C-alpha cells in the first residue's frame, strides 16, 4: 500500500525539487509590520476622515455608535445596519433581519405565483399550480405577520422581556 503512495521521480526531477525546497526555506524575505502613526486618530469609527467628504451612511452610523461625541460600547455598525451587543438588542436585531428576509421571500413567491397564473394560458395544471403557490405565499405572509404580533404580545405584555417593546 505504501509503495502506491510514494511519488516516483527520476533523478534530475528529484534534485530540482530538493533544490527548490531548500531555496524556499533559506532565501526568505522578512515582512515588517507597518509603523503606527503618531498623534490623534484622523478618522472616526464611521469612516469620516479629516479633509474628506462624509460617507453616505455616516449619519445613521454616527447615531448608532456615538452618544453625542462619546463612543458607546453597546452597538456595532454592520452592513445590515446597527446591531446592539446587548443580548436583548442583539436578538431584536436578528429577529428584525430574519423577518424582513422572510417577508421578502414571501413577496417574491407571491409574484411568482401570479406570474404562473398569468402565463398558464388555459392549462388547468399550470393554473392550479399557480393558485397553490399564490395562496401558500399569502398564508406564509400572514403567518409571518401573526408570529411577529404573537411574539410581541407574549414577549412584552405577558412575560415582560426587555427589548420587545
PDB file of C-alpha atoms in Angstrom:
ATOM      1  CA  UNK A   1       0.000   0.000   0.000  1.00  0.00           C
ATOM      2  CA  UNK A   2       2.817   2.397   0.881  1.00  0.00           C
ATOM      3  CA  UNK A   3       4.551   1.745  -2.437  1.00  0.00           C
ATOM      4  CA  UNK A   4       1.479   3.026  -4.299  1.00  0.00           C
ATOM      5  CA  UNK A   5       1.505   6.312  -2.382  1.00  0.00           C
ATOM      6  CA  UNK A   6       5.224   7.100  -2.836  1.00  0.00           C
ATOM      7  CA  UNK A   7       5.785   9.515  -5.703  1.00  0.00           C
ATOM      8  CA  UNK A   8       8.267   8.145  -8.184  1.00  0.00           C
ATOM      9  CA  UNK A   9      10.603  10.816  -9.541  1.00  0.00           C
ATOM     10  CA  UNK A  10      13.536  10.376 -11.860  1.00  0.00           C
ATOM     11  CA  UNK A  11      16.928  11.611 -10.647  1.00  0.00           C
ATOM     12  CA  UNK A  12      17.019  15.102 -12.196  1.00  0.00           C
ATOM     13  CA  UNK A  13      13.435  15.968 -11.204  1.00  0.00           C
ATOM     14  CA  UNK A  14      14.055  14.927  -7.606  1.00  0.00           C
ATOM     15  CA  UNK A  15      17.248  17.020  -7.461  1.00  0.00           C
ATOM     16  CA  UNK A  16      15.440  20.104  -8.738  1.00  0.00           C
ATOM     17  CA  UNK A  17      12.613  19.541  -6.273  1.00  0.00           C
ATOM     18  CA  UNK A  18      15.056  19.286  -3.362  1.00  0.00           C
ATOM     19  CA  UNK A  19      16.895  22.429  -4.522  1.00  0.00           C
ATOM     20  CA  UNK A  20      13.634  24.389  -4.746  1.00  0.00           C
ATOM     21  CA  UNK A  21      12.542  23.277  -1.281  1.00  0.00           C
ATOM     22  CA  UNK A  22      15.902  24.246   0.228  1.00  0.00           C
ATOM     23  CA  UNK A  23      15.896  27.625  -1.556  1.00  0.00           C
ATOM     24  CA  UNK A  24      12.351  28.234  -0.335  1.00  0.00           C
ATOM     25  CA  UNK A  25      13.421  27.872   3.284  1.00  0.00           C
ATOM     26  CA  UNK A  26      16.869  29.516   3.017  1.00  0.00           C
ATOM     27  CA  UNK A  27      16.079  32.632   0.995  1.00  0.00           C
ATOM     28  CA  UNK A  28      13.073  34.198   2.602  1.00  0.00           C
ATOM     29  CA  UNK A  29      12.260  37.867   2.751  1.00  0.00           C
ATOM     30  CA  UNK A  30      11.228  39.244   6.134  1.00  0.00           C
ATOM     31  CA  UNK A  31       7.988  41.188   6.375  1.00  0.00           C
ATOM     32  CA  UNK A  32       7.992  44.046   8.842  1.00  0.00           C
ATOM     33  CA  UNK A  33       4.876  45.455  10.470  1.00  0.00           C
ATOM     34  CA  UNK A  34       3.753  48.907   9.494  1.00  0.00           C
ATOM     35  CA  UNK A  35       4.901  51.590  11.889  1.00  0.00           C
ATOM     36  CA  UNK A  36       1.961  53.241  13.675  1.00  0.00           C
ATOM     37  CA  UNK A  37       1.194  56.869  13.004  1.00  0.00           C
ATOM     38  CA  UNK A  38       1.688  59.272  15.858  1.00  0.00           C
ATOM     39  CA  UNK A  39      -0.897  61.720  17.120  1.00  0.00           C
ATOM     40  CA  UNK A  40      -4.656  61.564  17.439  1.00  0.00           C
ATOM     41  CA  UNK A  41      -6.636  59.368  15.058  1.00  0.00           C
ATOM     42  CA  UNK A  42      -7.606  61.084  11.830  1.00  0.00           C
ATOM     43  CA  UNK A  43     -10.794  59.068  11.157  1.00  0.00           C
ATOM     44  CA  UNK A  44     -13.773  58.265  13.354  1.00  0.00           C
ATOM     45  CA  UNK A  45     -15.388  54.830  13.740  1.00  0.00           C
ATOM     46  CA  UNK A  46     -17.823  55.549  10.896  1.00  0.00           C
ATOM     47  CA  UNK A  47     -15.148  56.341   8.320  1.00  0.00           C
ATOM     48  CA  UNK A  48     -15.238  60.138   8.352  1.00  0.00           C
ATOM     49  CA  UNK A  49     -11.654  61.315   7.860  1.00  0.00           C
ATOM     50  CA  UNK A  50     -10.387  64.860   8.264  1.00  0.00           C
ATOM     51  CA  UNK A  51     -10.450  66.731   4.971  1.00  0.00           C
ATOM     52  CA  UNK A  52     -12.611  64.091   3.243  1.00  0.00           C
ATOM     53  CA  UNK A  53     -16.341  64.078   2.473  1.00  0.00           C
ATOM     54  CA  UNK A  54     -18.585  62.076   4.794  1.00  0.00           C
ATOM     55  CA  UNK A  55     -19.641  58.574   3.691  1.00  0.00           C
ATOM     56  CA  UNK A  56     -23.246  58.199   2.534  1.00  0.00           C
ATOM     57  CA  UNK A  57     -24.373  56.319   5.660  1.00  0.00           C
ATOM     58  CA  UNK A  58     -22.390  58.418   8.117  1.00  0.00           C
ATOM     59  CA  UNK A  59     -25.414  59.957   9.908  1.00  0.00           C
ATOM     60  CA  UNK A  60     -27.046  56.620  10.722  1.00  0.00           C
ATOM     61  CA  UNK A  61     -23.683  55.100  11.694  1.00  0.00           C
ATOM     62  CA  UNK A  62     -22.884  58.076  13.937  1.00  0.00           C
ATOM     63  CA  UNK A  63     -26.250  57.873  15.692  1.00  0.00           C
ATOM     64  CA  UNK A  64     -25.617  54.141  16.236  1.00  0.00           C
ATOM     65  CA  UNK A  65     -22.057  54.317  17.564  1.00  0.00           C
ATOM     66  CA  UNK A  66     -21.945  57.686  19.344  1.00  0.00           C
ATOM     67  CA  UNK A  67     -23.910  59.409  22.073  1.00  0.00           C
ATOM     68  CA  UNK A  68     -23.027  62.982  21.238  1.00  0.00           C
ATOM     69  CA  UNK A  69     -19.276  62.799  20.651  1.00  0.00           C
ATOM     70  CA  UNK A  70     -18.610  59.915  23.052  1.00  0.00           C
ATOM     71  CA  UNK A  71     -18.438  56.397  21.544  1.00  0.00           C
ATOM     72  CA  UNK A  72     -20.882  53.879  23.014  1.00  0.00           C
ATOM     73  CA  UNK A  73     -19.934  50.332  23.907  1.00  0.00           C
ATOM     74  CA  UNK A  74     -23.240  48.586  23.255  1.00  0.00           C
ATOM     75  CA  UNK A  75     -23.579  48.890  19.470  1.00  0.00           C
ATOM     76  CA  UNK A  76     -21.749  47.839  16.341  1.00  0.00           C
ATOM     77  CA  UNK A  77     -22.272  49.193  12.820  1.00  0.00           C
ATOM     78  CA  UNK A  78     -22.526  46.491  10.124  1.00  0.00           C
ATOM     79  CA  UNK A  79     -23.636  46.179   6.526  1.00  0.00           C
ATOM     80  CA  UNK A  80     -27.166  45.349   7.667  1.00  0.00           C
ATOM     81  CA  UNK A  81     -27.286  48.368   9.987  1.00  0.00           C
ATOM     82  CA  UNK A  82     -26.865  48.988  13.680  1.00  0.00           C
ATOM     83  CA  UNK A  83     -26.523  45.807  15.735  1.00  0.00           C
ATOM     84  CA  UNK A  84     -26.654  46.011  19.506  1.00  0.00           C
ATOM     85  CA  UNK A  85     -24.178  43.970  21.515  1.00  0.00           C
ATOM     86  CA  UNK A  86     -26.515  43.582  24.479  1.00  0.00           C
ATOM     87  CA  UNK A  87     -28.343  40.224  24.423  1.00  0.00           C
ATOM     88  CA  UNK A  88     -31.855  41.649  24.089  1.00  0.00           C
ATOM     89  CA  UNK A  89     -30.810  44.208  21.476  1.00  0.00           C
ATOM     90  CA  UNK A  90     -28.923  41.571  19.506  1.00  0.00           C
ATOM     91  CA  UNK A  91     -31.940  39.241  19.484  1.00  0.00           C
ATOM     92  CA  UNK A  92     -34.157  42.114  18.401  1.00  0.00           C
ATOM     93  CA  UNK A  93     -31.788  42.905  15.512  1.00  0.00           C
ATOM     94  CA  UNK A  94     -31.625  39.258  14.446  1.00  0.00           C
ATOM     95  CA  UNK A  95     -35.433  38.881  14.591  1.00  0.00           C
ATOM     96  CA  UNK A  96     -35.903  42.071  12.607  1.00  0.00           C
ATOM     97  CA  UNK A  97     -33.423  40.995   9.932  1.00  0.00           C
ATOM     98  CA  UNK A  98     -34.779  37.449   9.606  1.00  0.00           C
ATOM     99  CA  UNK A  99     -38.398  38.581   9.489  1.00  0.00           C
ATOM    100  CA  UNK A 100     -37.643  41.131   6.777  1.00  0.00           C
ATOM    101  CA  UNK A 101     -35.869  38.434   4.729  1.00  0.00           C
ATOM    102  CA  UNK A 102     -38.816  36.053   5.220  1.00  0.00           C
ATOM    103  CA  UNK A 103     -41.268  38.762   4.180  1.00  0.00           C
ATOM    104  CA  UNK A 104     -39.238  39.491   1.053  1.00  0.00           C
ATOM    105  CA  UNK A 105     -39.129  35.811   0.099  1.00  0.00           C
ATOM    106  CA  UNK A 106     -42.882  35.545   0.657  1.00  0.00           C
ATOM    107  CA  UNK A 107     -43.479  38.578  -1.555  1.00  0.00           C
ATOM    108  CA  UNK A 108     -41.303  37.096  -4.321  1.00  0.00           C
ATOM    109  CA  UNK A 109     -43.255  33.828  -4.073  1.00  0.00           C
ATOM    110  CA  UNK A 110     -46.463  35.862  -4.375  1.00  0.00           C
ATOM    111  CA  UNK A 111     -45.162  37.483  -7.566  1.00  0.00           C
ATOM    112  CA  UNK A 112     -44.039  34.113  -8.935  1.00  0.00           C
ATOM    113  CA  UNK A 113     -47.457  32.551  -8.259  1.00  0.00           C
ATOM    114  CA  UNK A 114     -49.163  35.458 -10.018  1.00  0.00           C
ATOM    115  CA  UNK A 115     -46.833  35.110 -12.999  1.00  0.00           C
ATOM    116  CA  UNK A 116     -47.546  31.366 -13.229  1.00  0.00           C
ATOM    117  CA  UNK A 117     -51.298  32.089 -13.199  1.00  0.00           C
ATOM    118  CA  UNK A 118     -50.926  34.751 -15.900  1.00  0.00           C
ATOM    119  CA  UNK A 119     -48.778  32.535 -18.124  1.00  0.00           C
ATOM    120  CA  UNK A 120     -50.816  29.352 -17.681  1.00  0.00           C
ATOM    121  CA  UNK A 121     -52.627  30.057 -20.994  1.00  0.00           C
ATOM    122  CA  UNK A 122     -55.634  27.955 -20.046  1.00  0.00           C
ATOM    123  CA  UNK A 123     -53.666  24.896 -18.928  1.00  0.00           C
ATOM    124  CA  UNK A 124     -55.561  23.679 -15.830  1.00  0.00           C
ATOM    125  CA  UNK A 125     -52.468  22.064 -14.238  1.00  0.00           C
ATOM    126  CA  UNK A 126     -50.414  25.258 -14.507  1.00  0.00           C
ATOM    127  CA  UNK A 127     -53.374  27.336 -13.330  1.00  0.00           C
ATOM    128  CA  UNK A 128     -53.852  25.166 -10.230  1.00  0.00           C
ATOM    129  CA  UNK A 129     -50.095  25.173  -9.564  1.00  0.00           C
ATOM    130  CA  UNK A 130     -50.044  28.986  -9.742  1.00  0.00           C
ATOM    131  CA  UNK A 131     -53.062  29.217  -7.436  1.00  0.00           C
ATOM    132  CA  UNK A 132     -51.396  26.926  -4.899  1.00  0.00           C
ATOM    133  CA  UNK A 133     -48.190  28.984  -4.957  1.00  0.00           C
ATOM    134  CA  UNK A 134     -50.158  32.233  -4.660  1.00  0.00           C
ATOM    135  CA  UNK A 135     -52.318  31.021  -1.764  1.00  0.00           C
ATOM    136  CA  UNK A 136     -49.325  29.432   0.004  1.00  0.00           C
ATOM    137  CA  UNK A 137     -47.350  32.668  -0.187  1.00  0.00           C
ATOM    138  CA  UNK A 138     -50.298  34.655   1.221  1.00  0.00           C
ATOM    139  CA  UNK A 139     -50.646  32.140   4.066  1.00  0.00           C
ATOM    140  CA  UNK A 140     -46.877  32.361   4.693  1.00  0.00           C
ATOM    141  CA  UNK A 141     -47.006  36.154   4.768  1.00  0.00           C
ATOM    142  CA  UNK A 142     -49.928  36.066   7.215  1.00  0.00           C
ATOM    143  CA  UNK A 143     -48.056  33.524   9.335  1.00  0.00           C
ATOM    144  CA  UNK A 144     -45.056  35.864   9.488  1.00  0.00           C
ATOM    145  CA  UNK A 145     -47.225  38.847  10.448  1.00  0.00           C
ATOM    146  CA  UNK A 146     -49.105  36.926  13.135  1.00  0.00           C
ATOM    147  CA  UNK A 147     -45.888  35.453  14.519  1.00  0.00           C
ATOM    148  CA  UNK A 148     -44.488  38.973  14.979  1.00  0.00           C
ATOM    149  CA  UNK A 149     -47.721  40.010  16.684  1.00  0.00           C
ATOM    150  CA  UNK A 150     -47.680  36.902  18.886  1.00  0.00           C
ATOM    151  CA  UNK A 151     -44.018  37.431  19.757  1.00  0.00           C
ATOM    152  CA  UNK A 152     -44.722  41.000  20.855  1.00  0.00           C
ATOM    153  CA  UNK A 153     -47.813  40.050  22.857  1.00  0.00           C
ATOM    154  CA  UNK A 154     -46.223  37.076  24.603  1.00  0.00           C
ATOM    155  CA  UNK A 155     -42.729  38.554  24.906  1.00  0.00           C
ATOM    156  CA  UNK A 156     -43.623  42.036  26.090  1.00  0.00           C
ATOM    157  CA  UNK A 157     -47.129  42.008  27.529  1.00  0.00           C
ATOM    158  CA  UNK A 158     -47.147  38.617  29.237  1.00  0.00           C
ATOM    159  CA  UNK A 159     -43.520  37.718  30.016  1.00  0.00           C
ATOM    160  CA  UNK A 160     -42.234  41.322  30.182  1.00  0.00           C
ATOM    161  CA  UNK A 161     -38.988  40.503  28.356  1.00  0.00           C
ATOM    162  CA  UNK A 162     -36.981  43.731  27.932  1.00  0.00           C
ATOM    163  CA  UNK A 163     -36.393  44.870  24.365  1.00  0.00           C
ATOM    164  CA  UNK A 164     -39.693  43.662  22.875  1.00  0.00           C
ATOM    165  CA  UNK A 165     -41.482  46.992  23.277  1.00  0.00           C
TER     166      UNK A 165
END
